[in-house]
Tab-separated table of C-alpha atoms and ligand atoms in Angstrom:
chain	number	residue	atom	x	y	z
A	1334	UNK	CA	0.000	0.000	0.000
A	1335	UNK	CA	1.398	3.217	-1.622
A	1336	UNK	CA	-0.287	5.022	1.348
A	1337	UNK	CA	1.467	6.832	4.460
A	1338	UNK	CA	0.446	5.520	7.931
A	1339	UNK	CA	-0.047	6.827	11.090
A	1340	UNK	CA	3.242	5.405	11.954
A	1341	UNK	CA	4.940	7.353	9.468
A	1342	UNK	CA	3.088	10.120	11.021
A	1343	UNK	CA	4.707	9.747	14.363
A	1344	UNK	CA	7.752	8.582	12.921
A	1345	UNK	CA	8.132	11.877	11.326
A	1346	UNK	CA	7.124	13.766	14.896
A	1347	UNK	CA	4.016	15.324	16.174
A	1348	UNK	CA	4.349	17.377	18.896
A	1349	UNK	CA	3.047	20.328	18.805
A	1350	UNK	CA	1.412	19.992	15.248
A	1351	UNK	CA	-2.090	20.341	14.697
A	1352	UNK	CA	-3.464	17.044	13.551
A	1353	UNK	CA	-7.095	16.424	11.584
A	1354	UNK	CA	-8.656	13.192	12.001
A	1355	UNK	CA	-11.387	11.852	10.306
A	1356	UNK	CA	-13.613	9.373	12.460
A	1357	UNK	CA	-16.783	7.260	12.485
A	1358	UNK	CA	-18.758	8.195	15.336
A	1359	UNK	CA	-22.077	7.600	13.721
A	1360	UNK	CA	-23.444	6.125	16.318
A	1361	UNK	CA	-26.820	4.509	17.137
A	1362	UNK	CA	-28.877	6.733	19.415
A	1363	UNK	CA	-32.437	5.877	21.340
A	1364	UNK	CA	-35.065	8.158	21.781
A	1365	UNK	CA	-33.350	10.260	23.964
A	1366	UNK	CA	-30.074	10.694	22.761
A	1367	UNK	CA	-28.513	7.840	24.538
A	1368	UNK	CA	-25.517	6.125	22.712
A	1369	UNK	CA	-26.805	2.179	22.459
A	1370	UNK	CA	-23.597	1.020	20.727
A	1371	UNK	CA	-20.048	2.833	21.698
A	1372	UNK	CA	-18.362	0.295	18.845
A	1373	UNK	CA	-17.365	2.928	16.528
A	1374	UNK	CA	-16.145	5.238	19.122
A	1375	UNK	CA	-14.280	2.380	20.928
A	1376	UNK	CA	-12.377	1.197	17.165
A	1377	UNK	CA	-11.381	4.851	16.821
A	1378	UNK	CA	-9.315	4.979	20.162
A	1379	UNK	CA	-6.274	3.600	19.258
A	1380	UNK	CA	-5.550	6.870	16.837
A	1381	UNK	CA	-6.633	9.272	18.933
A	1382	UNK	CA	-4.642	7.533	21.821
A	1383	UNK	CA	-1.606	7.298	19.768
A	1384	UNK	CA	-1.705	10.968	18.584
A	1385	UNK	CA	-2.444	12.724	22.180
A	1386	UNK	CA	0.503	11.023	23.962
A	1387	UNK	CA	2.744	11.795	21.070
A	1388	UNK	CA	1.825	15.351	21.948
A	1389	UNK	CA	-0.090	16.332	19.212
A	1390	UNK	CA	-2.599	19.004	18.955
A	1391	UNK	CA	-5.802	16.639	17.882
A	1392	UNK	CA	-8.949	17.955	15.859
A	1393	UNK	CA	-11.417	15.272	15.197
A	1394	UNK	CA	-13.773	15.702	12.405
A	1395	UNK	CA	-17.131	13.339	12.029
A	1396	UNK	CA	-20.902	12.984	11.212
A	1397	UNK	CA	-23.672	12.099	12.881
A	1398	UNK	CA	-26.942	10.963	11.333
A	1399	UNK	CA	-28.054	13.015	8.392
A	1400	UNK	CA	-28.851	16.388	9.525
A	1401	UNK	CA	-29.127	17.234	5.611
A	1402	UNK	CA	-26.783	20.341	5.912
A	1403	UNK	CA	-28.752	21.919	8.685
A	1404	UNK	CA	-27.507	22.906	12.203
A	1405	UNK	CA	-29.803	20.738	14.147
A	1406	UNK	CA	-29.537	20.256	18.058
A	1407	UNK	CA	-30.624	16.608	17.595
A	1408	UNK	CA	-27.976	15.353	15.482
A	1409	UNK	CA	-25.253	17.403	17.612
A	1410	UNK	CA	-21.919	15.486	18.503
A	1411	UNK	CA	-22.529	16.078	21.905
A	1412	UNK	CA	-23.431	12.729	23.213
A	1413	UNK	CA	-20.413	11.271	21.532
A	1414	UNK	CA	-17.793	13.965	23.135
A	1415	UNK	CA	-19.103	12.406	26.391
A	1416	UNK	CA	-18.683	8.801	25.789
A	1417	UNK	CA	-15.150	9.955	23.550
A	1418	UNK	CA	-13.912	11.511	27.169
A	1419	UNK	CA	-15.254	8.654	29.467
A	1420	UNK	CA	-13.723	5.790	26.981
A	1421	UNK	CA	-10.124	8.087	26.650
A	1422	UNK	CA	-9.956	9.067	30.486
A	1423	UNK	CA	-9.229	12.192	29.107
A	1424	UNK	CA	-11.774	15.425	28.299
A	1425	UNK	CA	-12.752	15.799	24.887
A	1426	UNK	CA	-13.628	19.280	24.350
A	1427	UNK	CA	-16.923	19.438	21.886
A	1428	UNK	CA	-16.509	23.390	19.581
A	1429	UNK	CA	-20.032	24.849	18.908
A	1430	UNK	CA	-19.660	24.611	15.653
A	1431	UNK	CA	-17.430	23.175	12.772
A	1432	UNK	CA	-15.422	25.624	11.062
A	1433	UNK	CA	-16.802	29.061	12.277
A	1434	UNK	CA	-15.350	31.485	15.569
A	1435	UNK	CA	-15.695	28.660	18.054
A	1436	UNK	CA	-14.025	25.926	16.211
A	1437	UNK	CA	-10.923	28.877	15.188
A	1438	UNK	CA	-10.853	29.857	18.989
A	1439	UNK	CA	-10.575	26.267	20.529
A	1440	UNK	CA	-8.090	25.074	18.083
A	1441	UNK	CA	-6.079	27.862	18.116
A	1442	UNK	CA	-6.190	27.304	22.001
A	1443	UNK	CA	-5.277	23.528	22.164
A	1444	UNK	CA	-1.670	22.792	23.986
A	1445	UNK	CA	-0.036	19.454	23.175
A	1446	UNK	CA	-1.905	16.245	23.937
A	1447	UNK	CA	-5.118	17.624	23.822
A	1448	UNK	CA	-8.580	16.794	22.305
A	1449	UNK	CA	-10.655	18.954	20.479
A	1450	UNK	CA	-14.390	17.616	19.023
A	1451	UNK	CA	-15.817	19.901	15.970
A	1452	UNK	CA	-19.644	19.836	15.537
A	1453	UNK	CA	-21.447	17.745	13.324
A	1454	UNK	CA	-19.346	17.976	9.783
A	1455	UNK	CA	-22.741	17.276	8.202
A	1456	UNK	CA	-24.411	20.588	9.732
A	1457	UNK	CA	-22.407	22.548	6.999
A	1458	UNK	CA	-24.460	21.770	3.415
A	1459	UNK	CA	-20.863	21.316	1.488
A	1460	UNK	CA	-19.802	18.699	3.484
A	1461	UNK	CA	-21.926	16.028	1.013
A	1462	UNK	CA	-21.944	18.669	-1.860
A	1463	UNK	CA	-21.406	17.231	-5.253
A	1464	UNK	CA	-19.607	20.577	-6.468
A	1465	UNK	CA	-15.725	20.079	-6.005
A	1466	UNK	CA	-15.594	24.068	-5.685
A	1467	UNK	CA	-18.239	23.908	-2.605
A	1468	UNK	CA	-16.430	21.084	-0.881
A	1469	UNK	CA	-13.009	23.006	-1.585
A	1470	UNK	CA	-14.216	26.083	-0.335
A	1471	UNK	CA	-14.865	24.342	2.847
A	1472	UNK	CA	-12.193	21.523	2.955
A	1473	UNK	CA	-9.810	25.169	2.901
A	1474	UNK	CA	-11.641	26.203	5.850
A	1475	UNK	CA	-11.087	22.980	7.736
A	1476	UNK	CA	-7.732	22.960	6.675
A	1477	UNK	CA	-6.727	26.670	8.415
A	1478	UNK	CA	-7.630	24.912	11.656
A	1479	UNK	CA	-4.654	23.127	11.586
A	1480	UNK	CA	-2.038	26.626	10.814
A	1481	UNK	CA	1.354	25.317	9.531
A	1482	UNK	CA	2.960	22.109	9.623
A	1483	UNK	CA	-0.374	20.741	10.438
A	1484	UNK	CA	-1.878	17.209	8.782
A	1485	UNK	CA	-4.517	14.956	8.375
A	1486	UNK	CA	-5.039	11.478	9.280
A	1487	UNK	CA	-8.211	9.479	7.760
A	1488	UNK	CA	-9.428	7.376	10.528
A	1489	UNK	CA	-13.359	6.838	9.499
A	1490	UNK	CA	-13.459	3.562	7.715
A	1491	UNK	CA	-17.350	3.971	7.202
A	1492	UNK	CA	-16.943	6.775	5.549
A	1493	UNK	CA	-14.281	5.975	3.064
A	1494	UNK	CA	-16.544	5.472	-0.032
A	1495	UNK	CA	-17.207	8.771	0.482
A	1496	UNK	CA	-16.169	12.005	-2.015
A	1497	UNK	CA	-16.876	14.505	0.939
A	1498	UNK	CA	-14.667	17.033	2.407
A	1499	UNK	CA	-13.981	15.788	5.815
A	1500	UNK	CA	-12.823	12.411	3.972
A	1501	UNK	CA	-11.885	13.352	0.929
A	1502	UNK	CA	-11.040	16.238	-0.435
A	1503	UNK	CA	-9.160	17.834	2.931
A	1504	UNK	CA	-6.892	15.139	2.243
A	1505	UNK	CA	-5.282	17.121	-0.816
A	1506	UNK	CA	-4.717	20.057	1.759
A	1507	UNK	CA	-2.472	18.515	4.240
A	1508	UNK	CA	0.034	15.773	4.337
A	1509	UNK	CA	-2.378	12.850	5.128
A	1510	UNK	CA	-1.812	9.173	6.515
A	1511	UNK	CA	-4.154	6.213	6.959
A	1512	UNK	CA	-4.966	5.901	10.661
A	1513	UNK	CA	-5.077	2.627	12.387
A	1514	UNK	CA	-8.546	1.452	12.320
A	1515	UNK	CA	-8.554	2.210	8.488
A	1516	UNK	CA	-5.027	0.134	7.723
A	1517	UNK	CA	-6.270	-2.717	10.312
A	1518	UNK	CA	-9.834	-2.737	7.915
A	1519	UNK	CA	-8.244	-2.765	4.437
A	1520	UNK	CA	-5.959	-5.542	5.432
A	1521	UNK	CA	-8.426	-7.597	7.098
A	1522	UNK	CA	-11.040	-6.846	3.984
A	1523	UNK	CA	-8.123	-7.286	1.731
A	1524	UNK	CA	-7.673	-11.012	2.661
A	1525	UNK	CA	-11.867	-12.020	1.722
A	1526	UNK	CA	-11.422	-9.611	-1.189
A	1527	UNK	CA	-8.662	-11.033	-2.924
A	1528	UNK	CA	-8.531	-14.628	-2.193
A	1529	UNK	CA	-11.540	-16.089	0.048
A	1530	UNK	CA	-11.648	-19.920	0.869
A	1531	UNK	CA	-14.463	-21.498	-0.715
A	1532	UNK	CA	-17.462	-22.022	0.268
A	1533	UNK	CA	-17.752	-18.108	0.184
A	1534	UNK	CA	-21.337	-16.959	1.449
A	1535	UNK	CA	-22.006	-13.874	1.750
A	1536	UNK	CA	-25.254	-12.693	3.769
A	1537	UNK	CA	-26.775	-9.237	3.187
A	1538	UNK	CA	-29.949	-7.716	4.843
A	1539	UNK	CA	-30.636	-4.116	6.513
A	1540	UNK	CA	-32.628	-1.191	5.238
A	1541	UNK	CA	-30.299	0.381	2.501
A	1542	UNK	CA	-32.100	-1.281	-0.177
A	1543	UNK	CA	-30.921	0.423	-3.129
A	1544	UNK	CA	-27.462	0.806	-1.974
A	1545	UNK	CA	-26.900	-3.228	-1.835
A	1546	UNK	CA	-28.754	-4.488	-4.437
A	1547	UNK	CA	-26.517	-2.611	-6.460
A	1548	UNK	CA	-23.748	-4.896	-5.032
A	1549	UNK	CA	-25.019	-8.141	-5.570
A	1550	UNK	CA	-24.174	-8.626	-9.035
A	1551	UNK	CA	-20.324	-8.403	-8.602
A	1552	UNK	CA	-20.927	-10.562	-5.438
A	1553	UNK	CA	-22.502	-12.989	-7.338
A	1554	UNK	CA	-19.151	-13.355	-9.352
A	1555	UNK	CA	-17.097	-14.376	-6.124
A	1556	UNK	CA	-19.201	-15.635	-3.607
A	1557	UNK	CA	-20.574	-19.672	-3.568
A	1558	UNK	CA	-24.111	-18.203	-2.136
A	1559	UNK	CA	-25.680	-14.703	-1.170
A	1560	UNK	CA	-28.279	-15.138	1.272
A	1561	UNK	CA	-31.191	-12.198	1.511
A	1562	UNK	CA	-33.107	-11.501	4.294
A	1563	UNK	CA	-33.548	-8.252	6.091
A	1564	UNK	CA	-35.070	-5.500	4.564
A	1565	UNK	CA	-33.680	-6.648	1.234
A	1566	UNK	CA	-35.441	-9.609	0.825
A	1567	UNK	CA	-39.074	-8.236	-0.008
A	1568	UNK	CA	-38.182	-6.660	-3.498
A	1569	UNK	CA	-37.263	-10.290	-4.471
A	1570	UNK	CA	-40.069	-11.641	-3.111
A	1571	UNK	CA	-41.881	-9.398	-4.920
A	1572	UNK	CA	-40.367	-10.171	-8.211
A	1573	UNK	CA	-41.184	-13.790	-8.055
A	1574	UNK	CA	-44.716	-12.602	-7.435
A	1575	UNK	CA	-45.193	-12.668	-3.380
A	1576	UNK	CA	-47.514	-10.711	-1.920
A	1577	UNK	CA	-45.611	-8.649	0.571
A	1578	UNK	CA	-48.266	-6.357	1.298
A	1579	UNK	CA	-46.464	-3.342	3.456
A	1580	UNK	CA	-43.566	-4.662	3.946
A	1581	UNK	CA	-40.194	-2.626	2.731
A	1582	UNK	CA	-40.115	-2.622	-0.751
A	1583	UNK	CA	-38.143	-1.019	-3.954
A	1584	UNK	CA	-40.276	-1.164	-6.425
A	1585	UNK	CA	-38.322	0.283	-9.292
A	1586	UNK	CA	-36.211	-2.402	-8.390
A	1587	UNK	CA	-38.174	-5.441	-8.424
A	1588	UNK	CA	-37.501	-6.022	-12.369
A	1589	UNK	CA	-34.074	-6.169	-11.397
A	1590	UNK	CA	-33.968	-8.568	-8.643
A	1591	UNK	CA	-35.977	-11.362	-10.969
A	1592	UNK	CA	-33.391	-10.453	-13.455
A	1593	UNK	CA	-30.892	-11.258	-10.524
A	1594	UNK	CA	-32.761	-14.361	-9.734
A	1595	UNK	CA	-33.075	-15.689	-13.417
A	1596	UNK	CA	-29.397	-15.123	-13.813
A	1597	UNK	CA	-27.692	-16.122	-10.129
A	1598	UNK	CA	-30.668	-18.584	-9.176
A	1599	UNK	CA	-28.529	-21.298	-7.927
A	1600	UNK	CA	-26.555	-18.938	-5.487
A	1601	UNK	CA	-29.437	-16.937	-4.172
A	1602	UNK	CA	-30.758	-18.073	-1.053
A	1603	UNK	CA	-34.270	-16.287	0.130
A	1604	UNK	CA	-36.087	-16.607	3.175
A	1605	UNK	CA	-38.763	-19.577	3.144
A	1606	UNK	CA	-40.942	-17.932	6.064
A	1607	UNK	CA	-41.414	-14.714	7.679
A	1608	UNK	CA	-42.677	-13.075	11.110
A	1609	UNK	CA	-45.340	-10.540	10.496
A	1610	UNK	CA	-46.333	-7.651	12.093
A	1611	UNK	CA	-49.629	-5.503	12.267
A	1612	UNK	CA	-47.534	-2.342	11.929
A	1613	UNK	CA	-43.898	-0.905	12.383
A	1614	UNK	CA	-44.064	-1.354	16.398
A	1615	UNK	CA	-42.235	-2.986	19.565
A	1616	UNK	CA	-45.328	-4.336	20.463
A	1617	UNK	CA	-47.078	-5.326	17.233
A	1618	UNK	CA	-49.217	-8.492	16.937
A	1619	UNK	CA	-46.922	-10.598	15.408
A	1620	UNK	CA	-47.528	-14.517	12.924
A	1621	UNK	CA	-45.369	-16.356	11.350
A	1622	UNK	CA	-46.297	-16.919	8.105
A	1623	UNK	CA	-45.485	-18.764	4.757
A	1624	UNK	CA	-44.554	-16.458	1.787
A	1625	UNK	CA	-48.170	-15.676	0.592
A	1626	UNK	CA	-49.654	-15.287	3.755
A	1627	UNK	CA	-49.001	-12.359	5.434
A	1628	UNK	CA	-52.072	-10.717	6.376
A	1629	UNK	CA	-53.940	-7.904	4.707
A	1630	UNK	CA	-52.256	-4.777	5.847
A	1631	UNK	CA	-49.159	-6.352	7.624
A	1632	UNK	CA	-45.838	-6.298	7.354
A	1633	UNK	CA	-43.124	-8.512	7.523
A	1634	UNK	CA	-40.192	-7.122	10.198
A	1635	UNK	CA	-38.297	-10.556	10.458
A	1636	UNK	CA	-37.415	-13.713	8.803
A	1637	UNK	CA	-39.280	-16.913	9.924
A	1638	UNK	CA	-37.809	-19.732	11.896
A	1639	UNK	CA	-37.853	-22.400	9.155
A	1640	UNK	CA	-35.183	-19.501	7.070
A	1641	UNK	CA	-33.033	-19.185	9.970
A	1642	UNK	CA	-32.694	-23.033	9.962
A	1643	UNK	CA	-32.089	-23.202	6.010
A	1644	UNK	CA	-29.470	-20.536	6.207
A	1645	UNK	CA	-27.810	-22.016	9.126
A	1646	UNK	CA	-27.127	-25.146	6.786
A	1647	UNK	CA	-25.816	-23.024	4.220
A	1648	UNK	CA	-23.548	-21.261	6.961
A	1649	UNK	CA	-22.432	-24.436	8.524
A	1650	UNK	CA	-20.576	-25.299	5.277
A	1651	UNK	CA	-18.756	-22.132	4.524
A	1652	UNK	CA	-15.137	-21.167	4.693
A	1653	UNK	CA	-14.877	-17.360	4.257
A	1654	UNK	CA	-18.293	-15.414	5.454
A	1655	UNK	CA	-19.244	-12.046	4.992
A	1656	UNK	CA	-22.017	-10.534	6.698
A	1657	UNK	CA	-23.722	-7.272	6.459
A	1658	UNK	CA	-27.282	-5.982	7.382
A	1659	UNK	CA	-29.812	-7.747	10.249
A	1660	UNK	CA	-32.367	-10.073	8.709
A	1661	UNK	CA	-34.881	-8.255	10.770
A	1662	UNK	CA	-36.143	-4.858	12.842
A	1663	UNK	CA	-33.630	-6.135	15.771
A	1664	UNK	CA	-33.804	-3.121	17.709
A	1665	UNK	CA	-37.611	-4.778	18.396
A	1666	UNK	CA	-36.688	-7.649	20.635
A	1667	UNK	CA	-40.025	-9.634	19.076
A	1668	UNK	CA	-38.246	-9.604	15.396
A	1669	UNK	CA	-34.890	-9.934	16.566
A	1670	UNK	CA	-34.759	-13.961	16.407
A	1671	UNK	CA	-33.789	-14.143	12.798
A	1672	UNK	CA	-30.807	-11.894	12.983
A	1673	UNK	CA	-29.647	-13.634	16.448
A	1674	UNK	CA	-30.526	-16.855	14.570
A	1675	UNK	CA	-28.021	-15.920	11.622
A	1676	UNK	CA	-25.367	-14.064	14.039
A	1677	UNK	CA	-25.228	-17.774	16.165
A	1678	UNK	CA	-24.950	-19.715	13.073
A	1679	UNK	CA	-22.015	-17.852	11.697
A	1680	UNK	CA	-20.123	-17.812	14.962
A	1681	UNK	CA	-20.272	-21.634	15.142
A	1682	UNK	CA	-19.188	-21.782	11.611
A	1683	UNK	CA	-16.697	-19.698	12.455
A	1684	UNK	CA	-15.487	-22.104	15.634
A	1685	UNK	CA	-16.689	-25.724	14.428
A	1686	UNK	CA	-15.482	-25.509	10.677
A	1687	UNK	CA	-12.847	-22.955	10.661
A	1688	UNK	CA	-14.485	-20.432	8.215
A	1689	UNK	CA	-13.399	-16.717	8.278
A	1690	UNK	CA	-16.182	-14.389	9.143
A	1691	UNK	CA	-16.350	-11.007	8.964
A	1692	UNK	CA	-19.316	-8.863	9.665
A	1693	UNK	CA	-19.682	-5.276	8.483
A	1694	UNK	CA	-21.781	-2.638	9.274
A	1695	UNK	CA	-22.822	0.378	11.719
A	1696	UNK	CA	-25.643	-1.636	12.533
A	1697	UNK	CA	-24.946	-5.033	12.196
A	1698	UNK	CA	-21.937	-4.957	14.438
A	1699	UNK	CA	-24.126	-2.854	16.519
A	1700	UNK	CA	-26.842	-5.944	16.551
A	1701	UNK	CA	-23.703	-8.280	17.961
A	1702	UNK	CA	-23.657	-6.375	20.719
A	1703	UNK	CA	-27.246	-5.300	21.750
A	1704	UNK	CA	-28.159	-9.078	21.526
A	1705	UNK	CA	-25.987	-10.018	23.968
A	1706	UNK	CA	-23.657	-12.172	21.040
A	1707	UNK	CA	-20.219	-12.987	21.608
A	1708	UNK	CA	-18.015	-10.689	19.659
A	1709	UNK	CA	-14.940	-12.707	19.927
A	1710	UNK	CA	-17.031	-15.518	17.844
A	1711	UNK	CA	-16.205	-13.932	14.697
A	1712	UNK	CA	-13.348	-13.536	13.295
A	1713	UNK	CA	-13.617	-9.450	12.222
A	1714	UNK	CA	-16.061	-6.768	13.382
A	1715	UNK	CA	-16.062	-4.271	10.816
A	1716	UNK	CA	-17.250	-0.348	11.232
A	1717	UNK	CA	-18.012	-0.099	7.644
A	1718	UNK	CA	-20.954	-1.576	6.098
A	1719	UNK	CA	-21.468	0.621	2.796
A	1720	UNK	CA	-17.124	0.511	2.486
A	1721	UNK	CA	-16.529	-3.095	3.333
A	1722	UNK	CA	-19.164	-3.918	0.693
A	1723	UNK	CA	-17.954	-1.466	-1.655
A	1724	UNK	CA	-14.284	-2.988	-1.018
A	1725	UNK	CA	-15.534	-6.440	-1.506
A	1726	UNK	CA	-17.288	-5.604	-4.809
A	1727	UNK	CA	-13.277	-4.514	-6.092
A	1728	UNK	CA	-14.528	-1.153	-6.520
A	1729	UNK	CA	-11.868	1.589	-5.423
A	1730	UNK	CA	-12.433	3.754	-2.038
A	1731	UNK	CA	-12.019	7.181	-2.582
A	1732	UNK	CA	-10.822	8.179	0.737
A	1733	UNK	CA	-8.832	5.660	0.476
A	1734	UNK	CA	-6.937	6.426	-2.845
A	1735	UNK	CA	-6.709	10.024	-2.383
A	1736	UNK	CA	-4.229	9.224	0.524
A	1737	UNK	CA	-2.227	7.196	-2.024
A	1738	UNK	CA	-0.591	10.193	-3.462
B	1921	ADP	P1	-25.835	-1.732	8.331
B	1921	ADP	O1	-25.775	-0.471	9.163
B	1921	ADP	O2	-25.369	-2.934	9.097
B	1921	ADP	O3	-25.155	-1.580	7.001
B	1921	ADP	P2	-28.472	-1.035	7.373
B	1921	ADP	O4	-28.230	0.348	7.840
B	1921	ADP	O5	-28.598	-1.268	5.920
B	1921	ADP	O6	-27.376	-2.037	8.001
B	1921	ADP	O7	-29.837	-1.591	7.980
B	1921	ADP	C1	-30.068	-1.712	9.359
B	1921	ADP	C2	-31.522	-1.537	9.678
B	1921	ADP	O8	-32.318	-2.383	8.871
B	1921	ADP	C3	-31.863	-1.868	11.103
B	1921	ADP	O9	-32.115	-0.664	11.804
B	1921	ADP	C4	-33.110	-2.752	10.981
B	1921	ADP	O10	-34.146	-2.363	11.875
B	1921	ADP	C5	-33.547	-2.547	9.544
B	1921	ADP	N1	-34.313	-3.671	9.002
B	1921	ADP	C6	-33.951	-4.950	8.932
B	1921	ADP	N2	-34.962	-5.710	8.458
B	1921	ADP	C7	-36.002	-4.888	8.212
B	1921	ADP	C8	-37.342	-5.074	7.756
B	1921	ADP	N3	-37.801	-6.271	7.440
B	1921	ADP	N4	-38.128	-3.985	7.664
B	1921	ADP	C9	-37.650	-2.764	7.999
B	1921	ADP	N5	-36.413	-2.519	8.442
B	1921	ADP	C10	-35.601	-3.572	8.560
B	1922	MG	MG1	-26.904	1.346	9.080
């Protein structure tokens, strides 16, 4: 890897020099702005760690939620500045904004070893914009945080298919390194990327619809199987011609999923049962049903227990897993069987037949976790779902190649 490290970083010397980091605190909040999952902000330690006891002058940059370019109290960083200080044993100072008076003042006062938070990158609209000039303009901005001899280390690996400032285009401002958790990802990714024992079954699932269908193609190139379930699952269903009454659905993309089916058939492996659910609730009357028979007006939040047990077979077999998205609405502990179901079955393929698993994805990791799973079981926890996949797929990471040069 043509790409600078954080090692070279503090090879070269820190002390004293403002340093830019990129993380992934996009974290998964409840109702009232509690933090239910610290995984991401525990995997972005080690850099921050590393960088405040080498005395350097540390501005952390990162997102949370989509606050669609608006200053918005909910989706403020300030939750995650508390858990950042508890986890470091060390205060983490949060600026009132992200590149404005507050964010100039703070960094300007920062003395060596400290720990400075900006707001929400996402509160300023050119963060995401798609016009270079926008993001430039504000990437510049970012940039005169960090006066002379400053740099930038790119730390967020679930951000890394990302062309946005804070990942991206800052990093053609200031000498810029691959932090830990990002070298630890790419060479863990690297090794079910570019040669993956066979049986290779990937499992996919979650809520981002559009964004994975998209990858199942090149998956179906590599991988021995692709399991659906999750959120996913309902747009094939669809296509060959299940009633899935409210349940999530893409329907512009239902004649490509039986195009999917007609072509990878014999690798795709769909749910043969579902739980449904009289509405998009904790406490929801809930049936499991067969494929045609969810009720009028129902939805489906969870695979059935019949599909846990057919993709637990599958799973049993494998050599090199990859995992990302829940089958089900987890965060509901009445549709969270079919994701504990698959989590179970990949850790004892993991231990009984030696495969390598990897799971990826904010929530998915997160699901490890909240249902009490063992994280140890598999062999790789991965913060990036949308990155890992994208990774996986051999497509190139942007934040990742701009460091190369
Ligand atoms: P990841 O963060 O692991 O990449 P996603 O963000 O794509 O995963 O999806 C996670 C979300 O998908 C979870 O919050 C879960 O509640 C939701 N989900 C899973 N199955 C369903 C379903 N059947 N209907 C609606 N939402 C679902
Ligand atoms: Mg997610």
């Amino acid at each position: 890897m043509a790409v600078k490290t954080l090692k070279d970083l503090l090879d070269e010397g820190v002390e004293g020099r403002h340093v830019l980091v990129r993380s992934d605190f996009n974290v998964p909040l409840d109702e009232n702005r509690n933090i239910t999952d610290k995984g991401r902000i525990i995997a972005s330690l080690p850099t921050l760690r590393a960088l405040s006891e080498a005395g350097a002058k540390v501005i952390v940059m990162a997102h949370l939620g989509r606050p669609k370019g608006e200053v918005n109290e909910k989706f403020s960083l300030a939750p995650v500045a508390e858990a950042l200080s508890e986890e470091l044993g060390q205060y983490v100072a949060l600026a009132g904004d992200v590149v404005g008076e507050d964010a100039h003042e703070r960094a300007n006062g920062l003395t060596d070893g400290d720990i400075l938070l900006l707001e929400n990158v996402r509160f300023d609209p050119r963060e995401t914009s798609k016009d270079e000039a926008e993001r430039g303009e504000f990437a510049d901005q970012l940039a005169s945080l960090a006066a002379d001899n400053g740099a930038f280390v790119s730390d967020g690996f679930g951000v890394v298919h990302r062309v946005q400032t804070s990942v991206y285009d800052i990093a053609k401002r200031l000498p810029h390194y691959a932090g830990e958790l990002v070298e630890k990802e790419l060479a863990v990714l690297e090794k079910v990327a570019k040669n993956p024992e066979s049986p290779y079954v990937v499992v996919l699932g979650g809520s981002k619809v559009s964004d994975k269908l998209g990858v199942i193609e090149a998956l179906a190139a590599k991988a021995d199987s692709i399991i659906i379930g999750g959120g996913m699952c309902y747009t094939f269903l669809k296509a060959l011609g299940h009633d899935v009454q409210k349940s999530l659905l893409q329907e512009e993309m239902v004649d490509t999923c039986g195009d999917l089916v007609k072509r990878f058939g014999d690798k795709i492996v769909l749910p043969v049962d579902l739980v449904a659910a009289s509405e998009f609730a904790k406490d929801a009357q809930k049936k499991i049903v067969d494929l045609d028979s969810i009720p009028e007006g129902w939805m489906s939040l969870d695979i059935g227990p019949e599909s846990v047990t057919r993709f637990a077979e599958v799973l049993s077999g494998a050599k090199t897993i990859f995992w990302n998205g829940p089958m089900g609405v987890f965060e509901f502990p009445a549709f969270s069987d079919g994701t504990r179901g698959i989590a179970q079955a990949i850790i004892d393929a993991t231990a009984n037949n030696g495969a390598f698993s990897v799971v990826g994805g904010g929530d998915s990791a997160a699901s490890v976790r909240v249902l009490g799973l063992d994280e140890d079981g598999f062999s790789h926890i991965s913060t990036g779902g949308g990155a890992s996949l994208e990774f996986l797929e051999g497509k190139e990471l942007p934040g990742v190649a701009v460091l190369e040069d």
